[in-house]
Amino acid sequence: MNRLAIVAIILAITGLNSVMATTEIGFAGLTGWSNNYFLQDPQGWGLTVSQRVAKKISLSMTYNHLDNDFRYIGTTQFGGFPPPNPDTTRDMIRSDASADIFEISIHFTLVEDKKMRLEAGVGVGNAELNLRLKGESTGRGISSEKSVP
């Protein structure tokens, strides 16, 4: 999802401010874990906007961005001639993996006190995963299916 759509949704949620005066905006640093070789232990940031639409119901939008950059030694393959013998090179490969996660959810407040609130919710989300690999000595981009170490 492009960033303009995310900004439009944030403005739409905060535009509900005339219905109720309770809008919550949060920003956080994130650390994650993944068993994906390229994503590994990503770090990033997250943004949450929540708007109360009724006494016990709120609508929330969350956007998280996680990324991991590292280098490894791998084999790069480029189309050589003849086709059965592609040009194979050992190279230091730079990996740039990222995940953009977007979610819209609705929450119901189960318990609310002065210092805490317990909510249950359900939502729908979308994740966009990006992987960019580049051989450092050759300077060429590598397709992800030809670069698994």
CSV table of C-alpha atoms in Angstrom, one decimal:
chain,number,residue,atom,x,y,z
A,1,MET,CA,0.0,0.0,0.0
A,2,ASN,CA,1.4,3.4,-0.9
A,3,ARG,CA,2.2,6.0,1.7
A,4,LEU,CA,-0.4,8.4,0.3
A,5,ALA,CA,-3.2,6.0,1.1
A,6,ILE,CA,-1.9,5.5,4.6
A,7,VAL,CA,-1.9,9.2,5.2
A,8,ALA,CA,-5.4,9.5,3.8
A,9,ILE,CA,-6.7,6.8,6.2
A,10,ILE,CA,-5.0,8.5,9.2
A,11,LEU,CA,-6.7,11.8,8.3
A,12,ALA,CA,-10.0,10.0,7.8
A,13,ILE,CA,-9.8,8.4,11.2
A,14,THR,CA,-8.8,11.6,12.9
A,15,GLY,CA,-11.6,13.3,11.0
A,16,LEU,CA,-14.1,11.3,13.0
A,17,ASN,CA,-13.0,13.5,15.9
A,18,SER,CA,-16.3,15.4,15.7
A,19,VAL,CA,-18.2,12.2,16.7
A,20,MET,CA,-16.2,11.6,19.8
A,21,ALA,CA,-13.4,13.5,21.4
A,22,THR,CA,-11.1,10.5,22.0
A,23,THR,CA,-8.4,10.1,19.5
A,24,GLU,CA,-5.2,8.2,20.4
A,25,ILE,CA,-2.0,8.4,18.4
A,26,GLY,CA,1.0,6.2,19.1
A,27,PHE,CA,4.5,5.9,17.7
A,28,ALA,CA,6.8,3.0,18.8
A,29,GLY,CA,10.1,1.5,18.0
A,30,LEU,CA,9.8,-2.2,17.1
A,31,THR,CA,12.1,-5.3,17.3
A,32,GLY,CA,11.0,-8.5,15.8
A,33,TRP,CA,12.0,-12.1,15.2
A,34,SER,CA,11.7,-14.1,12.0
A,35,ASN,CA,12.9,-17.5,10.8
A,36,ASN,CA,13.3,-16.1,7.3
A,37,TYR,CA,17.0,-16.1,6.4
A,38,PHE,CA,16.9,-12.6,4.9
A,39,LEU,CA,14.6,-10.9,7.4
A,40,GLN,CA,16.2,-12.5,10.5
A,41,ASP,CA,15.8,-10.1,13.5
A,42,PRO,CA,14.3,-7.0,12.0
A,43,GLN,CA,14.0,-3.6,13.6
A,44,GLY,CA,11.7,-0.7,12.7
A,45,TRP,CA,8.9,1.6,13.8
A,46,GLY,CA,5.2,1.6,14.1
A,47,LEU,CA,2.3,4.1,14.0
A,48,THR,CA,-1.1,3.6,15.5
A,49,VAL,CA,-4.2,5.8,15.3
A,50,SER,CA,-7.3,4.9,17.2
A,51,GLN,CA,-10.6,6.7,17.2
A,52,ARG,CA,-13.4,6.0,19.7
A,53,VAL,CA,-16.7,5.7,17.7
A,54,ALA,CA,-18.9,4.7,20.6
A,55,LYS,CA,-18.6,4.4,24.3
A,56,LYS,CA,-17.0,0.9,24.2
A,57,ILE,CA,-16.1,0.6,20.5
A,58,SER,CA,-13.0,2.1,18.8
A,59,LEU,CA,-11.6,1.9,15.3
A,60,SER,CA,-7.9,1.5,14.9
A,61,MET,CA,-5.3,1.7,12.1
A,62,THR,CA,-1.8,0.4,12.5
A,63,TYR,CA,1.2,0.7,10.2
A,64,ASN,CA,4.5,-1.1,11.0
A,65,HIS,CA,7.8,-1.0,9.0
A,66,LEU,CA,10.5,-3.6,9.8
A,67,ASP,CA,13.8,-4.0,8.0
A,68,ASN,CA,17.1,-5.8,8.2
A,69,ASP,CA,20.3,-5.2,6.2
A,70,PHE,CA,23.3,-7.5,6.2
A,71,ARG,CA,26.0,-9.0,4.0
A,72,TYR,CA,26.9,-12.6,3.3
A,73,ILE,CA,29.1,-14.5,0.9
A,74,GLY,CA,27.1,-16.3,-1.7
A,75,THR,CA,27.0,-17.5,-5.3
A,76,THR,CA,25.6,-15.2,-7.9
A,77,GLN,CA,24.4,-16.5,-11.3
A,78,PHE,CA,24.0,-14.5,-14.4
A,79,GLY,CA,22.8,-15.8,-17.8
A,80,GLY,CA,25.9,-17.1,-19.6
A,81,PHE,CA,26.5,-18.7,-22.9
A,82,PRO,CA,25.8,-21.4,-23.7
A,83,PRO,CA,22.7,-21.7,-21.4
A,84,PRO,CA,23.8,-24.9,-19.6
A,85,ASN,CA,26.9,-23.1,-18.2
A,86,PRO,CA,25.8,-19.9,-16.6
A,87,ASP,CA,28.4,-17.4,-15.3
A,88,THR,CA,28.7,-18.2,-11.6
A,89,THR,CA,30.6,-15.9,-9.2
A,90,ARG,CA,31.4,-16.1,-5.5
A,91,ASP,CA,30.6,-12.6,-4.2
A,92,MET,CA,29.8,-10.5,-1.1
A,93,ILE,CA,26.1,-10.0,-1.4
A,94,ARG,CA,24.3,-7.1,0.3
A,95,SER,CA,20.8,-8.0,1.5
A,96,ASP,CA,18.1,-5.4,2.2
A,97,ALA,CA,14.9,-7.0,3.4
A,98,SER,CA,11.8,-5.1,4.6
A,99,ALA,CA,8.2,-5.7,5.7
A,100,ASP,CA,5.4,-3.1,5.6
A,101,ILE,CA,2.4,-4.3,7.6
A,102,PHE,CA,-0.9,-2.4,7.6
A,103,GLU,CA,-4.0,-3.3,9.7
A,104,ILE,CA,-7.4,-1.9,10.3
A,105,SER,CA,-9.2,-3.3,13.3
A,106,ILE,CA,-12.3,-2.7,15.5
A,107,HIS,CA,-11.9,-3.0,19.3
A,108,PHE,CA,-14.5,-3.6,22.1
A,109,THR,CA,-13.5,-2.4,25.6
A,110,LEU,CA,-14.0,-5.2,28.1
A,111,VAL,CA,-12.6,-3.4,31.2
A,112,GLU,CA,-11.8,0.3,31.6
A,113,ASP,CA,-10.3,1.9,34.7
A,114,LYS,CA,-8.3,5.1,35.4
A,115,LYS,CA,-4.9,3.5,34.7
A,116,MET,CA,-5.7,0.6,32.3
A,117,ARG,CA,-8.0,-0.6,29.6
A,118,LEU,CA,-8.5,-4.1,28.4
A,119,GLU,CA,-9.8,-4.5,24.8
A,120,ALA,CA,-10.6,-7.4,22.5
A,121,GLY,CA,-10.6,-6.8,18.7
A,122,VAL,CA,-10.6,-8.2,15.3
A,123,GLY,CA,-9.1,-6.8,12.1
A,124,VAL,CA,-7.9,-7.2,8.6
A,125,GLY,CA,-4.4,-6.6,7.4
A,126,ASN,CA,-2.0,-6.6,4.5
A,127,ALA,CA,1.8,-7.2,4.4
A,128,GLU,CA,4.2,-6.2,1.7
A,129,LEU,CA,7.6,-7.9,1.8
A,130,ASN,CA,10.5,-6.6,-0.2
A,131,LEU,CA,13.9,-8.2,-0.8
A,132,ARG,CA,16.7,-6.5,-2.7
A,133,LEU,CA,20.0,-8.3,-3.2
A,134,LYS,CA,23.1,-6.9,-4.9
A,135,GLY,CA,26.5,-8.3,-5.5
A,136,GLU,CA,29.1,-5.9,-4.1
A,137,SER,CA,31.9,-6.6,-6.5
A,138,THR,CA,29.8,-7.0,-9.6
A,139,GLY,CA,27.3,-4.3,-8.7
A,140,ARG,CA,24.5,-6.3,-10.3
A,141,GLY,CA,21.1,-7.0,-8.7
A,142,ILE,CA,20.3,-10.6,-8.1
A,143,SER,CA,16.9,-12.3,-8.4
A,144,SER,CA,15.9,-13.8,-5.1
A,145,GLU,CA,15.4,-17.4,-6.4
A,146,LYS,CA,19.0,-17.5,-7.6
A,147,SER,CA,20.5,-16.2,-4.4
A,148,VAL,CA,19.6,-18.6,-1.6
A,149,PRO,CA,22.8,-19.3,0.3
